[in-house]
């Protein structure tokens, strides 16, 4: 996105948030707009596509603390600010002089300052500014098992690319654009400002493109850009979590004038599993055991996500809710190794007893003669 885009577009207004909005508010606003205007939900609806694109651009800037800070400073300063020592963003002093002098080097500084004081700054032709392509955002839904193991999904992408009819020039076939006479192809002009220095700003004649199209292409109407749809295979890494945002470098919209392409951001939705849960790199599962198994001890089989079974020894006297750890049966880690399987025991109390079972249980109560486990609770409650 160019400086002109940042100056002209109010990204806070695009997302419908205040300038003091917190990151989570920005994320929530973008996700709402993306769901309502996603091209997959509105095929052929250009208004929805434009709304989706604008929201993606706004989210790319406002969700990145460094970009957001630079954007706020740029708009507050009218399009011009210097770098602070050690800081990121803003205009570099050397770049400012280079743009203003057209790359004339040290020898051109005299012409520059002479022009400033006489009111006739020299105009030099410089190369058109390369523009980085816009970032594109999409969403995919995968199963719990695919999230654990990793998977490859196909995504239908809608983005701005060079118009195939005019190859990005914006001019009708057989014609070519001409260099803007106002900025000599640089795309910027040095305007007047208070003080000694002039401020560089996008050329109003060519809207910052550096070229003027007299006979526009009938397909893109002179913009040089066209909507394109393509299916892209995106690798989702093992261990991805629900709501995680994956960045795929260079797979967004193509740049202009030799600019780098934007990036693709994939928002992943992971479906819940009917049996297993997740705690970091560990899988969790709750298994029922009988009262006798918990009291006497037993060896049980626990299902695994891969489809096999894991044998687990339950010691005698196991209480309800105890968690057992099975090493290496969890989720694979990016740096190698796997998490564990955490098995939580749930003791099942029989809802109905036969006469023989009831008699046996009553014999058990008399045999152990256990003390009242609630003794002393009333006294402790009274002290509180």
mmCIF file of C-alpha atoms in Angstrom:
data_model
loop_
_atom_site.group_PDB
_atom_site.id
_atom_site.type_symbol
_atom_site.label_atom_id
_atom_site.label_comp_id
_atom_site.label_asym_id
_atom_site.label_seq_id
_atom_site.Cartn_x
_atom_site.Cartn_y
_atom_site.Cartn_z
ATOM 1 C CA UNK A 1 0.000 0.000 0.000
ATOM 2 C CA UNK A 2 1.342 3.439 -0.938
ATOM 3 C CA UNK A 3 1.560 6.580 1.159
ATOM 4 C CA UNK A 4 -1.315 7.929 -0.928
ATOM 5 C CA UNK A 5 -3.501 4.982 0.152
ATOM 6 C CA UNK A 6 -2.727 5.657 3.810
ATOM 7 C CA UNK A 7 -3.468 9.376 3.442
ATOM 8 C CA UNK A 8 -6.765 8.906 1.637
ATOM 9 C CA UNK A 9 -8.198 5.869 3.449
ATOM 10 C CA UNK A 10 -9.579 6.019 6.969
ATOM 11 C CA UNK A 11 -9.026 2.418 8.066
ATOM 12 C CA UNK A 12 -10.728 3.025 11.406
ATOM 13 C CA UNK A 13 -13.884 4.082 9.567
ATOM 14 C CA UNK A 14 -13.622 1.057 7.250
ATOM 15 C CA UNK A 15 -13.736 -1.306 10.240
ATOM 16 C CA UNK A 16 -16.204 0.863 12.181
ATOM 17 C CA UNK A 17 -13.964 1.258 15.239
ATOM 18 C CA UNK A 18 -12.587 4.247 17.120
ATOM 19 C CA UNK A 19 -8.970 5.391 16.870
ATOM 20 C CA UNK A 20 -8.447 4.145 20.418
ATOM 21 C CA UNK A 21 -9.802 0.661 19.643
ATOM 22 C CA UNK A 22 -7.988 -2.220 21.273
ATOM 23 C CA UNK A 23 -6.466 -5.058 19.157
ATOM 24 C CA UNK A 24 -9.236 -7.470 20.116
ATOM 25 C CA UNK A 25 -11.896 -4.933 19.016
ATOM 26 C CA UNK A 26 -10.154 -4.510 15.661
ATOM 27 C CA UNK A 27 -9.933 -8.277 15.200
ATOM 28 C CA UNK A 28 -13.605 -8.765 16.088
ATOM 29 C CA UNK A 29 -14.743 -5.996 13.704
ATOM 30 C CA UNK A 30 -12.700 -7.412 10.829
ATOM 31 C CA UNK A 31 -13.926 -10.955 11.343
ATOM 32 C CA UNK A 32 -17.543 -9.751 11.297
ATOM 33 C CA UNK A 33 -17.056 -7.827 8.042
ATOM 34 C CA UNK A 34 -15.107 -10.714 6.477
ATOM 35 C CA UNK A 35 -17.882 -13.191 7.273
ATOM 36 C CA UNK A 36 -20.576 -10.895 5.888
ATOM 37 C CA UNK A 37 -18.726 -10.033 2.660
ATOM 38 C CA UNK A 38 -16.520 -13.042 1.865
ATOM 39 C CA UNK A 39 -16.432 -13.626 -1.939
ATOM 40 C CA UNK A 40 -17.236 -17.305 -1.429
ATOM 41 C CA UNK A 41 -20.523 -16.271 0.176
ATOM 42 C CA UNK A 42 -21.315 -13.621 -2.464
ATOM 43 C CA UNK A 43 -20.028 -14.866 -5.858
ATOM 44 C CA UNK A 44 -20.160 -12.120 -8.467
ATOM 45 C CA UNK A 45 -21.036 -9.381 -5.960
ATOM 46 C CA UNK A 46 -18.405 -6.693 -6.636
ATOM 47 C CA UNK A 47 -19.613 -4.510 -3.776
ATOM 48 C CA UNK A 48 -19.059 -7.356 -1.293
ATOM 49 C CA UNK A 49 -15.638 -8.055 -2.846
ATOM 50 C CA UNK A 50 -14.619 -4.404 -2.507
ATOM 51 C CA UNK A 51 -15.847 -4.308 1.077
ATOM 52 C CA UNK A 52 -13.879 -7.496 1.850
ATOM 53 C CA UNK A 53 -10.748 -6.070 0.227
ATOM 54 C CA UNK A 54 -11.003 -2.740 2.086
ATOM 55 C CA UNK A 55 -11.496 -4.545 5.406
ATOM 56 C CA UNK A 56 -8.489 -6.803 4.707
ATOM 57 C CA UNK A 57 -6.276 -3.784 3.972
ATOM 58 C CA UNK A 58 -7.488 -2.004 7.096
ATOM 59 C CA UNK A 59 -6.953 -5.077 9.266
ATOM 60 C CA UNK A 60 -3.434 -5.600 7.869
ATOM 61 C CA UNK A 61 -2.437 -2.115 8.991
ATOM 62 C CA UNK A 62 -4.342 -1.743 12.261
ATOM 63 C CA UNK A 63 -3.608 -5.265 13.579
ATOM 64 C CA UNK A 64 0.160 -4.711 13.230
ATOM 65 C CA UNK A 65 1.385 -2.403 16.053
ATOM 66 C CA UNK A 66 4.291 -1.030 13.978
ATOM 67 C CA UNK A 67 2.164 -0.385 10.889
ATOM 68 C CA UNK A 68 -0.624 1.143 12.977
ATOM 69 C CA UNK A 69 1.791 3.533 14.692
ATOM 70 C CA UNK A 70 3.270 4.577 11.353
ATOM 71 C CA UNK A 71 -0.215 5.019 9.851
ATOM 72 C CA UNK A 72 -1.405 7.189 12.762
ATOM 73 C CA UNK A 73 1.714 9.364 12.639
ATOM 74 C CA UNK A 74 1.512 9.733 8.863
ATOM 75 C CA UNK A 75 -2.113 10.891 8.915
ATOM 76 C CA UNK A 76 -1.560 13.144 11.931
ATOM 77 C CA UNK A 77 1.393 14.814 10.210
ATOM 78 C CA UNK A 78 -0.320 15.349 6.885
ATOM 79 C CA UNK A 79 1.774 12.741 5.090
ATOM 80 C CA UNK A 80 5.313 13.578 6.239
ATOM 81 C CA UNK A 81 7.421 12.625 9.225
ATOM 82 C CA UNK A 82 11.013 11.731 10.002
ATOM 83 C CA UNK A 83 12.252 8.546 11.598
ATOM 84 C CA UNK A 84 13.070 8.733 15.279
ATOM 85 C CA UNK A 85 16.478 7.302 16.159
ATOM 86 C CA UNK A 86 16.198 3.527 16.256
ATOM 87 C CA UNK A 87 12.497 3.661 15.341
ATOM 88 C CA UNK A 88 10.633 1.983 12.544
ATOM 89 C CA UNK A 89 8.354 3.542 9.973
ATOM 90 C CA UNK A 90 8.089 7.045 8.568
ATOM 91 C CA UNK A 91 10.127 8.756 5.872
ATOM 92 C CA UNK A 92 13.899 8.382 5.900
ATOM 93 C CA UNK A 93 15.726 11.706 5.666
ATOM 94 C CA UNK A 94 17.990 10.505 2.867
ATOM 95 C CA UNK A 95 14.993 9.173 0.938
ATOM 96 C CA UNK A 96 13.220 12.513 1.326
ATOM 97 C CA UNK A 97 16.138 14.402 -0.236
ATOM 98 C CA UNK A 98 16.507 11.741 -2.902
ATOM 99 C CA UNK A 99 12.835 11.997 -3.871
ATOM 100 C CA UNK A 100 12.838 15.755 -3.781
ATOM 101 C CA UNK A 101 16.021 16.025 -5.879
ATOM 102 C CA UNK A 102 15.115 13.261 -8.300
ATOM 103 C CA UNK A 103 18.234 11.253 -7.404
ATOM 104 C CA UNK A 104 20.620 14.099 -8.318
ATOM 105 C CA UNK A 105 23.000 13.300 -5.434
ATOM 106 C CA UNK A 106 24.968 15.838 -3.412
ATOM 107 C CA UNK A 107 25.457 18.109 -6.403
ATOM 108 C CA UNK A 108 21.709 18.611 -6.629
ATOM 109 C CA UNK A 109 21.264 19.993 -3.129
ATOM 110 C CA UNK A 110 22.207 23.443 -4.315
ATOM 111 C CA UNK A 111 19.503 23.329 -6.961
ATOM 112 C CA UNK A 112 17.049 22.097 -4.362
ATOM 113 C CA UNK A 113 17.672 24.825 -1.815
ATOM 114 C CA UNK A 114 18.012 27.433 -4.539
ATOM 115 C CA UNK A 115 14.598 26.481 -5.805
ATOM 116 C CA UNK A 116 13.104 26.532 -2.328
ATOM 117 C CA UNK A 117 14.285 30.024 -1.538
ATOM 118 C CA UNK A 118 13.406 31.383 -4.983
ATOM 119 C CA UNK A 119 10.077 29.594 -5.173
ATOM 120 C CA UNK A 120 11.076 27.596 -8.258
ATOM 121 C CA UNK A 121 12.313 24.158 -7.143
ATOM 122 C CA UNK A 122 13.725 22.181 -10.048
ATOM 123 C CA UNK A 123 11.735 19.239 -11.352
ATOM 124 C CA UNK A 124 13.656 16.066 -12.084
ATOM 125 C CA UNK A 125 12.321 12.833 -13.513
ATOM 126 C CA UNK A 126 12.577 9.792 -11.257
ATOM 127 C CA UNK A 127 11.450 6.201 -11.589
ATOM 128 C CA UNK A 128 7.833 5.413 -10.800
ATOM 129 C CA UNK A 129 7.304 4.139 -7.298
ATOM 130 C CA UNK A 130 6.993 0.400 -6.880
ATOM 131 C CA UNK A 131 3.884 -0.567 -4.911
ATOM 132 C CA UNK A 132 3.633 -3.658 -2.763
ATOM 133 C CA UNK A 133 0.579 -5.793 -3.438
ATOM 134 C CA UNK A 134 -2.264 -5.873 -0.948
ATOM 135 C CA UNK A 135 -2.486 -8.603 1.662
ATOM 136 C CA UNK A 136 -5.327 -11.078 1.262
ATOM 137 C CA UNK A 137 -7.177 -12.855 4.054
ATOM 138 C CA UNK A 138 -9.145 -16.079 3.880
ATOM 139 C CA UNK A 139 -10.701 -18.619 6.236
ATOM 140 C CA UNK A 140 -10.652 -22.412 6.286
ATOM 141 C CA UNK A 141 -12.400 -24.979 8.470
ATOM 142 C CA UNK A 142 -10.656 -28.259 9.288
ATOM 143 C CA UNK A 143 -11.355 -31.237 11.529
ATOM 144 C CA UNK A 144 -9.764 -31.828 14.924
ATOM 145 C CA UNK A 145 -7.683 -34.690 13.511
ATOM 146 C CA UNK A 146 -6.429 -32.550 10.608
ATOM 147 C CA UNK A 147 -5.373 -29.852 13.069
ATOM 148 C CA UNK A 148 -3.366 -32.385 15.085
ATOM 149 C CA UNK A 149 -1.680 -34.060 12.107
ATOM 150 C CA UNK A 150 -1.506 -31.136 9.666
ATOM 151 C CA UNK A 151 -3.193 -31.022 6.278
ATOM 152 C CA UNK A 152 -3.265 -29.276 2.893
ATOM 153 C CA UNK A 153 -6.427 -27.418 1.902
ATOM 154 C CA UNK A 154 -7.539 -25.786 -1.314
ATOM 155 C CA UNK A 155 -8.562 -22.137 -1.050
ATOM 156 C CA UNK A 156 -10.412 -20.084 -3.639
ATOM 157 C CA UNK A 157 -8.631 -16.731 -3.689
ATOM 158 C CA UNK A 158 -10.014 -13.465 -5.048
ATOM 159 C CA UNK A 159 -7.449 -10.684 -5.412
ATOM 160 C CA UNK A 160 -6.293 -7.789 -7.568
ATOM 161 C CA UNK A 161 -3.806 -8.701 -10.306
ATOM 162 C CA UNK A 162 -2.545 -6.993 -13.430
ATOM 163 C CA UNK A 163 -5.342 -6.712 -15.999
ATOM 164 C CA UNK A 164 -4.759 -9.465 -18.607
ATOM 165 C CA UNK A 165 -6.172 -7.322 -21.422
ATOM 166 C CA UNK A 166 -3.694 -4.444 -21.031
ATOM 167 C CA UNK A 167 -1.020 -6.287 -18.982
ATOM 168 C CA UNK A 168 -1.341 -3.779 -16.198
ATOM 169 C CA UNK A 169 -0.717 -0.615 -18.227
ATOM 170 C CA UNK A 170 -4.345 0.568 -18.057
ATOM 171 C CA UNK A 171 -4.219 1.550 -21.757
ATOM 172 C CA UNK A 172 -6.240 0.067 -24.592
ATOM 173 C CA UNK A 173 -4.437 -2.589 -26.643
ATOM 174 C CA UNK A 174 -2.160 -0.952 -29.218
ATOM 175 C CA UNK A 175 -1.665 2.204 -27.138
ATOM 176 C CA UNK A 176 0.644 3.106 -24.277
ATOM 177 C CA UNK A 177 0.312 5.521 -21.352
ATOM 178 C CA UNK A 178 2.286 8.750 -21.423
ATOM 179 C CA UNK A 179 4.510 10.174 -18.739
ATOM 180 C CA UNK A 180 2.679 12.603 -16.462
ATOM 181 C CA UNK A 181 3.771 16.140 -17.424
ATOM 182 C CA UNK A 182 3.117 17.416 -13.906
ATOM 183 C CA UNK A 183 5.471 15.082 -11.981
ATOM 184 C CA UNK A 184 7.607 13.818 -14.915
ATOM 185 C CA UNK A 185 6.756 10.241 -14.053
ATOM 186 C CA UNK A 186 7.785 10.295 -10.392
ATOM 187 C CA UNK A 187 4.243 10.050 -9.058
ATOM 188 C CA UNK A 188 4.954 12.707 -6.399
ATOM 189 C CA UNK A 189 5.061 16.477 -6.195
ATOM 190 C CA UNK A 190 6.805 18.804 -3.778
ATOM 191 C CA UNK A 191 4.154 21.035 -2.308
ATOM 192 C CA UNK A 192 4.577 24.232 -0.334
ATOM 193 C CA UNK A 193 4.492 24.264 3.457
ATOM 194 C CA UNK A 194 5.307 26.560 6.329
ATOM 195 C CA UNK A 195 9.028 26.877 6.940
ATOM 196 C CA UNK A 196 11.903 26.101 4.589
ATOM 197 C CA UNK A 197 11.126 22.544 3.519
ATOM 198 C CA UNK A 198 8.507 21.455 1.016
ATOM 199 C CA UNK A 199 6.465 18.314 1.561
ATOM 200 C CA UNK A 200 6.326 15.491 -0.973
ATOM 201 C CA UNK A 201 2.820 14.303 -1.742
ATOM 202 C CA UNK A 202 1.134 12.142 -4.423
ATOM 203 C CA UNK A 203 0.758 13.920 -7.737
ATOM 204 C CA UNK A 204 -2.862 15.022 -8.161
ATOM 205 C CA UNK A 205 -2.733 14.832 -11.963
ATOM 206 C CA UNK A 206 -1.860 11.129 -12.200
ATOM 207 C CA UNK A 207 -3.002 10.069 -8.685
ATOM 208 C CA UNK A 208 0.520 8.988 -7.867
ATOM 209 C CA UNK A 209 0.934 6.540 -10.777
ATOM 210 C CA UNK A 210 3.405 8.653 -12.753
ATOM 211 C CA UNK A 211 1.615 7.850 -16.016
ATOM 212 C CA UNK A 212 -1.539 9.149 -17.696
ATOM 213 C CA UNK A 213 -3.825 6.932 -19.752
ATOM 214 C CA UNK A 214 -5.523 8.801 -22.600
ATOM 215 C CA UNK A 215 -7.252 5.767 -24.146
ATOM 216 C CA UNK A 216 -8.287 3.497 -21.222
ATOM 217 C CA UNK A 217 -8.523 -0.268 -21.438
ATOM 218 C CA UNK A 218 -12.169 -1.327 -21.753
ATOM 219 C CA UNK A 219 -11.681 -4.225 -19.326
ATOM 220 C CA UNK A 220 -10.176 -2.390 -16.354
ATOM 221 C CA UNK A 221 -11.237 1.169 -17.308
ATOM 222 C CA UNK A 222 -7.676 2.437 -17.035
ATOM 223 C CA UNK A 223 -6.866 1.127 -13.554
ATOM 224 C CA UNK A 224 -4.500 -1.569 -14.805
ATOM 225 C CA UNK A 225 -5.938 -3.965 -12.209
ATOM 226 C CA UNK A 226 -8.497 -6.723 -12.496
ATOM 227 C CA UNK A 227 -10.135 -9.191 -10.179
ATOM 228 C CA UNK A 228 -8.721 -12.691 -10.477
ATOM 229 C CA UNK A 229 -9.822 -15.958 -8.966
ATOM 230 C CA UNK A 230 -7.460 -18.835 -8.398
ATOM 231 C CA UNK A 231 -7.369 -21.972 -6.305
ATOM 232 C CA UNK A 232 -4.350 -22.227 -4.049
ATOM 233 C CA UNK A 233 -3.116 -25.209 -2.055
ATOM 234 C CA UNK A 234 -2.226 -24.053 1.468
ATOM 235 C CA UNK A 235 -0.336 -26.228 3.925
ATOM 236 C CA UNK A 236 -1.785 -26.121 7.448
ATOM 237 C CA UNK A 237 0.957 -27.169 9.896
ATOM 238 C CA UNK A 238 0.448 -29.867 12.521
ATOM 239 C CA UNK A 239 -0.623 -28.531 15.896
ATOM 240 C CA UNK A 240 -2.558 -25.513 14.608
ATOM 241 C CA UNK A 241 -5.112 -24.147 17.082
ATOM 242 C CA UNK A 242 -8.638 -22.855 16.570
ATOM 243 C CA UNK A 243 -8.569 -19.164 15.615
ATOM 244 C CA UNK A 244 -4.868 -19.204 14.682
ATOM 245 C CA UNK A 245 -3.840 -16.904 11.825
ATOM 246 C CA UNK A 246 -1.250 -18.376 9.424
ATOM 247 C CA UNK A 247 0.863 -16.125 7.209
ATOM 248 C CA UNK A 248 1.868 -17.330 3.734
ATOM 249 C CA UNK A 249 4.436 -14.906 2.346
ATOM 250 C CA UNK A 250 4.126 -13.630 -1.207
ATOM 251 C CA UNK A 251 0.747 -15.252 -1.942
ATOM 252 C CA UNK A 252 -1.387 -12.114 -1.780
ATOM 253 C CA UNK A 253 -2.124 -9.620 -4.561
ATOM 254 C CA UNK A 254 0.640 -8.885 -7.027
ATOM 255 C CA UNK A 255 2.542 -5.601 -6.726
ATOM 256 C CA UNK A 256 2.652 -2.739 -9.200
ATOM 257 C CA UNK A 257 5.685 -1.360 -11.029
ATOM 258 C CA UNK A 258 7.875 -4.209 -9.842
ATOM 259 C CA UNK A 259 6.623 -4.084 -6.256
ATOM 260 C CA UNK A 260 6.632 -7.200 -4.105
ATOM 261 C CA UNK A 261 3.423 -9.213 -3.802
ATOM 262 C CA UNK A 262 1.381 -9.049 -0.629
ATOM 263 C CA UNK A 263 0.922 -11.899 1.817
ATOM 264 C CA UNK A 264 -1.909 -14.345 2.397
ATOM 265 C CA UNK A 265 -3.331 -14.646 5.909
ATOM 266 C CA UNK A 266 -5.353 -17.777 6.626
ATOM 267 C CA UNK A 267 -7.698 -17.819 9.617
ATOM 268 C CA UNK A 268 -8.129 -21.437 10.756
ATOM 269 C CA UNK A 269 -11.296 -22.785 12.376
ATOM 270 C CA UNK A 270 -10.913 -26.190 14.064
ATOM 271 C CA UNK A 271 -14.012 -28.317 14.684
ATOM 272 C CA UNK A 272 -14.481 -29.891 18.102
ATOM 273 C CA UNK A 273 -13.898 -33.641 18.545
ATOM 274 C CA UNK A 274 -16.660 -35.759 20.127
ATOM 275 C CA UNK A 275 -14.203 -37.534 22.458
ATOM 276 C CA UNK A 276 -10.844 -35.769 22.645
ATOM 277 C CA UNK A 277 -9.931 -32.310 23.832
ATOM 278 C CA UNK A 278 -6.717 -30.338 23.822
ATOM 279 C CA UNK A 279 -4.484 -28.624 26.360
ATOM 280 C CA UNK A 280 -1.509 -27.071 24.588
ATOM 281 C CA UNK A 281 0.412 -29.940 22.960
ATOM 282 C CA UNK A 282 -1.426 -32.527 25.057
ATOM 283 C CA UNK A 283 -4.548 -34.457 24.128
ATOM 284 C CA UNK A 284 -7.172 -34.910 26.833
ATOM 285 C CA UNK A 285 -9.787 -37.627 27.228
ATOM 286 C CA UNK A 286 -12.168 -38.685 30.021
ATOM 287 C CA UNK A 287 -12.752 -42.428 30.507
ATOM 288 C CA UNK A 288 -15.379 -44.044 32.769
ATOM 289 C CA UNK A 289 -14.367 -46.760 35.274
ATOM 290 C CA UNK A 290 -16.556 -48.801 37.582
ATOM 291 C CA UNK A 291 -16.569 -48.379 41.325
ATOM 292 C CA UNK A 292 -14.970 -51.820 41.684
ATOM 293 C CA UNK A 293 -12.177 -50.956 39.189
ATOM 294 C CA UNK A 294 -11.401 -47.756 41.051
ATOM 295 C CA UNK A 295 -11.437 -49.481 44.455
ATOM 296 C CA UNK A 296 -9.669 -52.731 43.557
ATOM 297 C CA UNK A 297 -7.478 -51.536 40.687
ATOM 298 C CA UNK A 298 -7.663 -52.686 37.061
ATOM 299 C CA UNK A 299 -5.988 -52.575 33.676
ATOM 300 C CA UNK A 300 -8.110 -50.743 31.106
ATOM 301 C CA UNK A 301 -7.846 -49.825 27.415
ATOM 302 C CA UNK A 302 -8.055 -46.188 26.339
ATOM 303 C CA UNK A 303 -8.708 -45.163 22.692
ATOM 304 C CA UNK A 304 -6.103 -43.016 20.922
ATOM 305 C CA UNK A 305 -6.654 -40.390 18.227
ATOM 306 C CA UNK A 306 -4.745 -42.533 15.689
ATOM 307 C CA UNK A 307 -7.367 -45.258 16.028
ATOM 308 C CA UNK A 308 -5.468 -47.734 18.196
ATOM 309 C CA UNK A 309 -5.751 -48.399 21.925
ATOM 310 C CA UNK A 310 -3.469 -47.671 24.868
ATOM 311 C CA UNK A 311 -3.357 -49.967 27.916
ATOM 312 C CA UNK A 312 -3.456 -48.117 31.231
ATOM 313 C CA UNK A 313 -3.023 -49.496 34.747
ATOM 314 C CA UNK A 314 -5.465 -48.074 37.324
ATOM 315 C CA UNK A 315 -4.106 -48.624 40.850
ATOM 316 C CA UNK A 316 -6.362 -49.669 43.713
ATOM 317 C CA UNK A 317 -8.011 -46.760 45.523
ATOM 318 C CA UNK A 318 -8.045 -44.422 42.506
ATOM 319 C CA UNK A 319 -10.236 -41.382 43.268
ATOM 320 C CA UNK A 320 -12.683 -39.809 40.846
ATOM 321 C CA UNK A 321 -11.077 -37.193 38.581
ATOM 322 C CA UNK A 322 -7.508 -38.477 38.864
ATOM 323 C CA UNK A 323 -5.431 -37.746 35.744
ATOM 324 C CA UNK A 324 -2.987 -40.259 34.257
ATOM 325 C CA UNK A 325 -0.316 -39.244 31.731
ATOM 326 C CA UNK A 326 0.563 -41.419 28.724
ATOM 327 C CA UNK A 327 3.853 -40.113 27.321
ATOM 328 C CA UNK A 328 4.247 -39.301 23.626
ATOM 329 C CA UNK A 329 0.620 -39.877 22.590
ATOM 330 C CA UNK A 330 -0.284 -36.207 22.191
ATOM 331 C CA UNK A 331 0.218 -33.591 19.474
ATOM 332 C CA UNK A 332 3.398 -33.249 17.413
ATOM 333 C CA UNK A 333 5.521 -30.186 18.144
ATOM 334 C CA UNK A 334 7.037 -27.927 15.467
ATOM 335 C CA UNK A 335 10.533 -28.413 16.933
ATOM 336 C CA UNK A 336 10.154 -32.183 17.248
ATOM 337 C CA UNK A 337 8.683 -34.537 19.789
ATOM 338 C CA UNK A 338 5.080 -34.994 20.844
ATOM 339 C CA UNK A 339 2.886 -33.986 23.715
ATOM 340 C CA UNK A 340 1.163 -36.472 26.034
ATOM 341 C CA UNK A 341 -2.268 -38.050 26.368
ATOM 342 C CA UNK A 342 -3.920 -36.947 29.624
ATOM 343 C CA UNK A 343 -6.508 -39.500 30.790
ATOM 344 C CA UNK A 344 -9.031 -38.323 33.400
ATOM 345 C CA UNK A 345 -10.838 -41.058 35.352
ATOM 346 C CA UNK A 346 -14.571 -40.735 35.958
ATOM 347 C CA UNK A 347 -15.881 -43.247 38.533
ATOM 348 C CA UNK A 348 -19.326 -44.534 37.598
ATOM 349 C CA UNK A 349 -21.786 -45.034 40.474
ATOM 350 C CA UNK A 350 -24.442 -47.680 39.677
ATOM 351 C CA UNK A 351 -27.923 -46.226 39.439
ATOM 352 C CA UNK A 352 -29.637 -49.533 40.379
ATOM 353 C CA UNK A 353 -28.495 -52.403 42.601
ATOM 354 C CA UNK A 354 -29.764 -55.979 42.766
ATOM 355 C CA UNK A 355 -30.662 -57.413 46.151
ATOM 356 C CA UNK A 356 -27.441 -59.417 46.219
ATOM 357 C CA UNK A 357 -25.336 -56.386 45.285
ATOM 358 C CA UNK A 358 -27.024 -54.252 47.916
ATOM 359 C CA UNK A 359 -26.457 -56.891 50.591
ATOM 360 C CA UNK A 360 -22.791 -57.187 49.583
ATOM 361 C CA UNK A 361 -22.353 -53.425 49.749
ATOM 362 C CA UNK A 362 -23.957 -53.285 53.200
ATOM 363 C CA UNK A 363 -21.577 -56.027 54.346
ATOM 364 C CA UNK A 364 -18.719 -53.885 52.987
ATOM 365 C CA UNK A 365 -19.887 -50.847 54.995
ATOM 366 C CA UNK A 366 -20.001 -52.896 58.197
ATOM 367 C CA UNK A 367 -16.622 -54.485 57.460
ATOM 368 C CA UNK A 368 -14.663 -51.241 56.913
ATOM 369 C CA UNK A 369 -16.501 -49.196 59.538
ATOM 370 C CA UNK A 370 -15.317 -45.981 57.910
ATOM 371 C CA UNK A 371 -15.584 -42.756 59.943
ATOM 372 C CA UNK A 372 -17.970 -40.048 58.764
ATOM 373 C CA UNK A 373 -16.036 -38.154 56.053
ATOM 374 C CA UNK A 374 -18.115 -35.004 56.728
ATOM 375 C CA UNK A 375 -17.334 -34.879 60.431
ATOM 376 C CA UNK A 376 -16.153 -31.463 61.507
ATOM 377 C CA UNK A 377 -17.532 -29.579 58.481
ATOM 378 C CA UNK A 378 -20.243 -27.861 60.502
ATOM 379 C CA UNK A 379 -17.709 -26.652 63.073
ATOM 380 C CA UNK A 380 -15.418 -25.302 60.358
ATOM 381 C CA UNK A 381 -18.373 -23.598 58.670
ATOM 382 C CA UNK A 382 -19.358 -21.889 61.919
ATOM 383 C CA UNK A 383 -15.835 -20.493 62.341
ATOM 384 C CA UNK A 384 -16.025 -18.864 58.941
#
